Coordinates of C-alpha atoms in Angstrom, one line a residue:
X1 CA -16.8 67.4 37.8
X2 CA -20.1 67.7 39.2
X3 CA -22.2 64.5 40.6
X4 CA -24.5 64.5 37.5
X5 CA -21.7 63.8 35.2
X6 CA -19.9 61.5 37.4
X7 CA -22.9 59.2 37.5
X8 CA -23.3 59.4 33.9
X9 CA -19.7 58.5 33.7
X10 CA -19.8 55.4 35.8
X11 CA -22.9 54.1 34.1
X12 CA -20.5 54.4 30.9
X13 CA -17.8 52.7 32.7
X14 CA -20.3 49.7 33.7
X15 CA -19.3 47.4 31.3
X16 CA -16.5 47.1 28.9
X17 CA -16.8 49.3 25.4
X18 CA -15.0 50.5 22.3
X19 CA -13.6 53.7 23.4
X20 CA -11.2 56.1 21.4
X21 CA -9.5 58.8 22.6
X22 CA -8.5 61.8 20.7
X23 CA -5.9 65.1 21.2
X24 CA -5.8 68.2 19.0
X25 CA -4.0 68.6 15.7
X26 CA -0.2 69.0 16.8
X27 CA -0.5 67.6 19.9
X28 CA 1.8 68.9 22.4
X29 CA 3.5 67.5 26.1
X30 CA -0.2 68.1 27.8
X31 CA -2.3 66.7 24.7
X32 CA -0.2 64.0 24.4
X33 CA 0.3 63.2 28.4
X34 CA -3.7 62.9 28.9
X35 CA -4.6 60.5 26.3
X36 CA -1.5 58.1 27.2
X37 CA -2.5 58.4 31.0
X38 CA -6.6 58.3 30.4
X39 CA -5.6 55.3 27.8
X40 CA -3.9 53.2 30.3
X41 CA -6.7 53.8 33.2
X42 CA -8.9 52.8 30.8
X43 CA -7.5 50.1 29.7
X44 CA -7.0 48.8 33.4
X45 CA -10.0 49.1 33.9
X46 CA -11.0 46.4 30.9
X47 CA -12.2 48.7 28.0
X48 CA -10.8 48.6 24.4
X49 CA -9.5 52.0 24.3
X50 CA -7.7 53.3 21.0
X51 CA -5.8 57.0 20.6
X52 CA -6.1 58.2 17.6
X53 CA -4.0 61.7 16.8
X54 CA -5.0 64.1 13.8
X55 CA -1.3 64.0 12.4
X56 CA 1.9 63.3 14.1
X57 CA 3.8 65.1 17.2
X58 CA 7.7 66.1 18.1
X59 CA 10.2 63.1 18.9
X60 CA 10.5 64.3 22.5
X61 CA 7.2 63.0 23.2
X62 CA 7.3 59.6 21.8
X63 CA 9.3 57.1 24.8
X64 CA 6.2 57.5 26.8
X65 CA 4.5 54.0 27.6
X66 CA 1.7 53.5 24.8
X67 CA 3.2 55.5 22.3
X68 CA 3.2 52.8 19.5
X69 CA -0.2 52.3 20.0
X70 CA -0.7 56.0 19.1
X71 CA -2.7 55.6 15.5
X72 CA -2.2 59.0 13.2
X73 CA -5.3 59.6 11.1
X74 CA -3.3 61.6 8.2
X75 CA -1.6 58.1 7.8
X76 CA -4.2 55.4 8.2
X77 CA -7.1 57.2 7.6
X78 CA -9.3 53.9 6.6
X79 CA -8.3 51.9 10.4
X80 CA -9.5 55.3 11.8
X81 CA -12.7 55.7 10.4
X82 CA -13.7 52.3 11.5
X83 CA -12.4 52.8 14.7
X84 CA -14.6 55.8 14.9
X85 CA -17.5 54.4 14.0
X86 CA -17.5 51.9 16.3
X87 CA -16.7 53.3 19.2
X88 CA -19.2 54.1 21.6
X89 CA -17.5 56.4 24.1
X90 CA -15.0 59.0 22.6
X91 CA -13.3 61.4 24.6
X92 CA -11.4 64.3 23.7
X93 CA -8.3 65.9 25.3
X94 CA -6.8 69.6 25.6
X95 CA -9.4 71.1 22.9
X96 CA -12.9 72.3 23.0
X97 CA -14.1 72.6 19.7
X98 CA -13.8 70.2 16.8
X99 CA -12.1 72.3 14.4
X100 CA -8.9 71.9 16.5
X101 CA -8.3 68.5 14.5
X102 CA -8.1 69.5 11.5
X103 CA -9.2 66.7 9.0
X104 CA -10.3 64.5 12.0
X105 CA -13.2 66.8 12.2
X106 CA -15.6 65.3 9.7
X107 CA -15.1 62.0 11.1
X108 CA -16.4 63.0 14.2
X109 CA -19.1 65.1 13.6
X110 CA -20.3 61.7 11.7
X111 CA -20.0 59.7 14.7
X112 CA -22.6 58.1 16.7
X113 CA -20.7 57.9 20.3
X114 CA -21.1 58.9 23.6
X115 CA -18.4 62.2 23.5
X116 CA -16.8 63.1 26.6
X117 CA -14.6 66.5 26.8
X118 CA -11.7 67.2 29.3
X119 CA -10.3 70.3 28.5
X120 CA -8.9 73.6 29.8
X121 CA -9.1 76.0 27.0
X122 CA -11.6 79.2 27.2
X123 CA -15.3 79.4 25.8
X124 CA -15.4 75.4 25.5
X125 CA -18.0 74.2 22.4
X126 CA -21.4 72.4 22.9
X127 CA -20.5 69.2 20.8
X128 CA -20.2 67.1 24.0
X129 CA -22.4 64.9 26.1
X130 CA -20.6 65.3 28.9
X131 CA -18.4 67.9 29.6
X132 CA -15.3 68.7 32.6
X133 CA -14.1 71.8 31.7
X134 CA -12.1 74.3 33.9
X135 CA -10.4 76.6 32.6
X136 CA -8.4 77.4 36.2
X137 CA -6.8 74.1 35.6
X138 CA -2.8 73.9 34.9
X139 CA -3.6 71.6 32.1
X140 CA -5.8 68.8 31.0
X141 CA -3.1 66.3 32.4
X142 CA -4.2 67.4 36.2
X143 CA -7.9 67.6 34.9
X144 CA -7.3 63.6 33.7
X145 CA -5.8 62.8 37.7
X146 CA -8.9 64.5 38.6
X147 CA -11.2 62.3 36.7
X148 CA -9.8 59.7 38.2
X149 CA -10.0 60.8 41.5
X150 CA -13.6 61.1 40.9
X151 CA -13.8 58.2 40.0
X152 CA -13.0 56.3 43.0
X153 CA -9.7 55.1 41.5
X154 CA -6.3 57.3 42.0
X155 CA -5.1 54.0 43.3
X156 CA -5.3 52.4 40.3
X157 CA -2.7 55.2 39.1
X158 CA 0.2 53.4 37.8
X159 CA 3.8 54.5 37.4
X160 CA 3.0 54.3 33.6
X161 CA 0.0 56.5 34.1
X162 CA 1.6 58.9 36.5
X163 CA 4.7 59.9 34.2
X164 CA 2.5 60.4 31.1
X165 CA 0.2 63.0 34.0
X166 CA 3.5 64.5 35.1
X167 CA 4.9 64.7 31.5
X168 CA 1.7 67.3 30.4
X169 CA 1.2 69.2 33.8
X170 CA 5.3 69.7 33.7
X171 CA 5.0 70.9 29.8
X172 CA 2.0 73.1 30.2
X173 CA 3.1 74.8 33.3
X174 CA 6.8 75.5 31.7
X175 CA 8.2 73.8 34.2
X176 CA 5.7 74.9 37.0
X177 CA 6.4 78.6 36.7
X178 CA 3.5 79.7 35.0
X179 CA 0.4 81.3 37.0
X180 CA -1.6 78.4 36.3
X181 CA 0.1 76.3 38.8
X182 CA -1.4 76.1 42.2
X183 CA -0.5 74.7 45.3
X184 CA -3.0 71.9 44.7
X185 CA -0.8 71.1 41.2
X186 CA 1.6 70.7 43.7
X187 CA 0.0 68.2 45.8
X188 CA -1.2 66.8 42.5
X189 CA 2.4 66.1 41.3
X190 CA 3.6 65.3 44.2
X191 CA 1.4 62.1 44.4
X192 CA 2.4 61.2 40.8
X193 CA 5.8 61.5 42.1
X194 CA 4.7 58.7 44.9
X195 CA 3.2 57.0 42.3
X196 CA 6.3 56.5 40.3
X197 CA 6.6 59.6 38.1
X198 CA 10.9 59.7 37.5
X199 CA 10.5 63.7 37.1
X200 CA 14.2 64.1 36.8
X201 CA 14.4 61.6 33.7
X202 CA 11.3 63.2 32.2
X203 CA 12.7 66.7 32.0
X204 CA 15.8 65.6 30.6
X205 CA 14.0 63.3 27.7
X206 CA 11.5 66.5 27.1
X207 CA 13.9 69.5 27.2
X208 CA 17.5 68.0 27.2
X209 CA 17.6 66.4 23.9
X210 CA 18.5 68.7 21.3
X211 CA 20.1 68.6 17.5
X212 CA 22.6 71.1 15.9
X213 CA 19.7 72.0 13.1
X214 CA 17.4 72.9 16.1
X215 CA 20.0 75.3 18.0
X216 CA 20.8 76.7 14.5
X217 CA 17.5 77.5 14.1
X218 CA 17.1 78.9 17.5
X219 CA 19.8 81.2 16.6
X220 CA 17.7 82.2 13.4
X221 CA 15.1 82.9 15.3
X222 CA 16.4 85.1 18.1
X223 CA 18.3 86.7 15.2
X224 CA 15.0 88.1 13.4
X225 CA 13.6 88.7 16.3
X226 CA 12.1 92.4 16.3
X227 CA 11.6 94.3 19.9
X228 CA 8.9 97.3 19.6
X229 CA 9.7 98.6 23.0
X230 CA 6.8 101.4 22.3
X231 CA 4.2 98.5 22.9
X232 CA 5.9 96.3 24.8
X233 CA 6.3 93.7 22.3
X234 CA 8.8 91.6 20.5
X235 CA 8.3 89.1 18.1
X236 CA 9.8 86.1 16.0
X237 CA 10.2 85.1 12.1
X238 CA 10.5 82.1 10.5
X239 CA 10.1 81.4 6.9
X240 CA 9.8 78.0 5.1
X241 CA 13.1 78.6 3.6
X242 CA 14.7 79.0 6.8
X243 CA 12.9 76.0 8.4
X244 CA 14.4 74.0 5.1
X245 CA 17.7 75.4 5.9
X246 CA 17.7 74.2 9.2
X247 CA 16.4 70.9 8.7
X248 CA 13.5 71.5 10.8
X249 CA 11.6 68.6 12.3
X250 CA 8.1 69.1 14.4
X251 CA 8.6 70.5 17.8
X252 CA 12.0 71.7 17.3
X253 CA 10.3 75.9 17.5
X254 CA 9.1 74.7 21.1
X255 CA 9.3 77.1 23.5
X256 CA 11.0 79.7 21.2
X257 CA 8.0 82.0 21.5
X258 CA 9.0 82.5 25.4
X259 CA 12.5 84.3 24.4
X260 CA 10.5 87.4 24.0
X261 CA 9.1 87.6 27.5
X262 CA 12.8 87.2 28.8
X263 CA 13.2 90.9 27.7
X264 CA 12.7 94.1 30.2
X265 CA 10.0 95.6 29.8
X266 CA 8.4 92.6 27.3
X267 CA 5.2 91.5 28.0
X268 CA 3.5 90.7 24.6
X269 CA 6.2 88.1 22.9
X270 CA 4.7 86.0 19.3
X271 CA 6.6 83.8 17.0
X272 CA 5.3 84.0 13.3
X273 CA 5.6 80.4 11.3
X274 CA 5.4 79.9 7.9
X275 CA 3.5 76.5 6.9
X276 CA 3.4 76.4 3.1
X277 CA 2.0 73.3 3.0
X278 CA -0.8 74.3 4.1
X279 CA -0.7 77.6 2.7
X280 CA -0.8 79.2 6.7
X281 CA 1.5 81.8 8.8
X282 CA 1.5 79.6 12.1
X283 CA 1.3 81.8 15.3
X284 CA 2.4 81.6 19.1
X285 CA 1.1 84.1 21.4
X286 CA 2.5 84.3 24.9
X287 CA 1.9 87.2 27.5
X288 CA 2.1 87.8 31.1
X289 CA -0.1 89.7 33.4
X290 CA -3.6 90.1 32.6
X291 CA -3.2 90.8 29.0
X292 CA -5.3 88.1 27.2
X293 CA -4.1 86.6 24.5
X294 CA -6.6 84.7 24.0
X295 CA -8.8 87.2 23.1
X296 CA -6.4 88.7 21.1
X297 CA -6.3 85.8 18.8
X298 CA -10.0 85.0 18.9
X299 CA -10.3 88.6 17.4
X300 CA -7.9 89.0 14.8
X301 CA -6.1 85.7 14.3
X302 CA -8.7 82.9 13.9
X303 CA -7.3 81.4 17.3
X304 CA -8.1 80.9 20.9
X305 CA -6.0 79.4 24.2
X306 CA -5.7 81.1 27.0
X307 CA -5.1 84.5 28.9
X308 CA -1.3 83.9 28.8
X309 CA -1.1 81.7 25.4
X310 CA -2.8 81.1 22.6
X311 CA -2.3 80.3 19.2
X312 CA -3.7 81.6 15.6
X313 CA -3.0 81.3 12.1
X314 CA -3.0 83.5 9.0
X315 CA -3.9 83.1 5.4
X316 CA -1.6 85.7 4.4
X317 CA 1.7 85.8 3.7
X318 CA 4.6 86.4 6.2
X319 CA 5.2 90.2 5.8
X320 CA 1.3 91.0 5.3
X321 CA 0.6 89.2 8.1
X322 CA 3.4 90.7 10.5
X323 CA 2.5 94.1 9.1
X324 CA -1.2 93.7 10.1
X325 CA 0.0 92.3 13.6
X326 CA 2.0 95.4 14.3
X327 CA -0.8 97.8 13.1
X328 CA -3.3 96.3 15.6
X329 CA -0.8 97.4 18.5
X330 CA -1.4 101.1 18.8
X331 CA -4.9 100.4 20.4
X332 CA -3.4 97.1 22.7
X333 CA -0.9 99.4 23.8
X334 CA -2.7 100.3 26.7
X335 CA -3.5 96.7 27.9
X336 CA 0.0 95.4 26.8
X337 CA 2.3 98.0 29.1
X338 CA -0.1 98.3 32.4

């Protein structure tokens, strides 16, 4: 952050306000991590801070501290609004422009607060008053520890606080091994750690929980998966039929998208998502090297994220949209298999 917006910052944080806190529609282990850990700073530090999420988020995530405070707008819509409009700081977490929360997005737009943005994400939006964005970051978790930090106060990092931090940088980083993760997310972790972060108990409640439907439908997945060795790609089906079958619950496709990229000579690996409720192909895109899907889906797919993943959505329907995806190849060949 930069000493303009830090002092702007602390002249917010002067006396106690009405804050809420917001992630993006679907949160995930980093969106979820940095409004838990920004929401118990905040609190500490005597403001009446309130998260409210777009819609609601995969069972792995909910034993963090805070959780039941968590208000979902698709199901209280009425004791959001009001706490929108009477908020006078609202910050928002992991995303950069508003239509990343969905029917959320109104509400905001007609709000009168101070908006704050800590985010990660490429070709961040204009919408805020102040605005930390760095898109070198591991995740918006280790953007939150640095907000602190500039604020004078990593000691007042609890051990709540610092395994909601952990929780997001280990999602986000797939465990540390992407090449977002620096030595100084390291060091970063490695004080949560100090600070009471149980990392071995927070792997095990975010990846070691699992239910027959979800391994079933892993095994669906992998099954329809289709490997264009020409263009270095492989990618993943899923239908709504076979999400039914499967008794599918929200997060139980994490991480399927990665399977692909375990393949020789893979570097391009998507997983195709069929939401019928609201009429949309879902989409994962995952890469590695300097292949960016980010553009990719900013171009073709309605999306956005990051070099190495990104998500999108289509309108049309599953074999349409699959059959567009693999017609776009033949002039991303070249970028995919450098």
């Amino acid at each position: 952050m930069n000493l303009k917006d830090i002092k702007a910052i602390r002249s917010l944080f002067s006396k106690p306000l009405k804050m809420v806190i917001v992630p993006h529609k679907n949160p995930d282990g980093d969106a979820i991590g940095s409004t838990l850990g920004l929401w118990h700073y905040l609190k500490g530090l005597g403001h009446e801070a309130t998260i409210i999420s777009p819609n609601d988020y995969p069972k792995f995530l909910k034993w963090m501290s805070g959780n039941e405070q968590i208000i979902n707008f698709e199901k209280d819509h009425a004791q959001s609004k009001k706490l929108i409009d009477e908020a006078a700081v609202i910050f928002t977490l992991d995303f950069n422009h508003l239509g990343r929360i969905g029917q959320m997005q109104t509400a905001l737009e007609e709000a009168s607060a101070t908006f704050v943005m800590i985010d990660h994400h490429q070709n961040p939006g204009k919408y805020a008053h102040i605005t930390y964005s760095d898109v070198n970051m591991s995740s918006t978790c280790e953007m939150v520890y640095n907000f602190i930090g500039a604020m004078g106060d990593v000691d007042k990092i609890t051990p709540d606080i610092a395994n909601c931090l952990y929780t997001g940088i280990m999602t986000d980083t797939g465990s540390f091994k992407f090449s977002s993760t620096t030595s100084r997310t390291h060091r970063v972790v490695a004080d949560l750690i100090d600070k009471g972060a149980n990392n071995t108990e927070i792997h095990n409640k975010v990846y070691d929980t699992n239910t027959p439907g979800r391994l079933h439908l892993l095994g669906c997945a992998l099954k329809n998966m289709v490997i264009l060795k020409q263009y270095g790609t492989a990618y993943i089906t899923l239908t709504q039929e076979e999400l039914d079958a499967y008794k599918y619950k929200k997060g139980d496709t994490e991480g399927f998208v990665n399977y692909g990229l375990t393949l020789e000579g893979i570097r391009f690996a998507v997983i195709f998502i069929e939401n019928r409720d609201e009429g949309i192909i879902k989409i994962s895109f995952r890469s590695e090297g300097d292949f960016s899907v980010n553009e990719f889906a900013r171009a073709h797919f309605q999306g956005g994220g990051h070099t190495n993943a990104a998500g999108g959505k289509s309108e049309l329907g599953m074999q349409e949209t699959t059959d567009y995806f693999v017609s776009l190849l033949e002039d991303y060949k070249h970028k995919i298999k450098v």
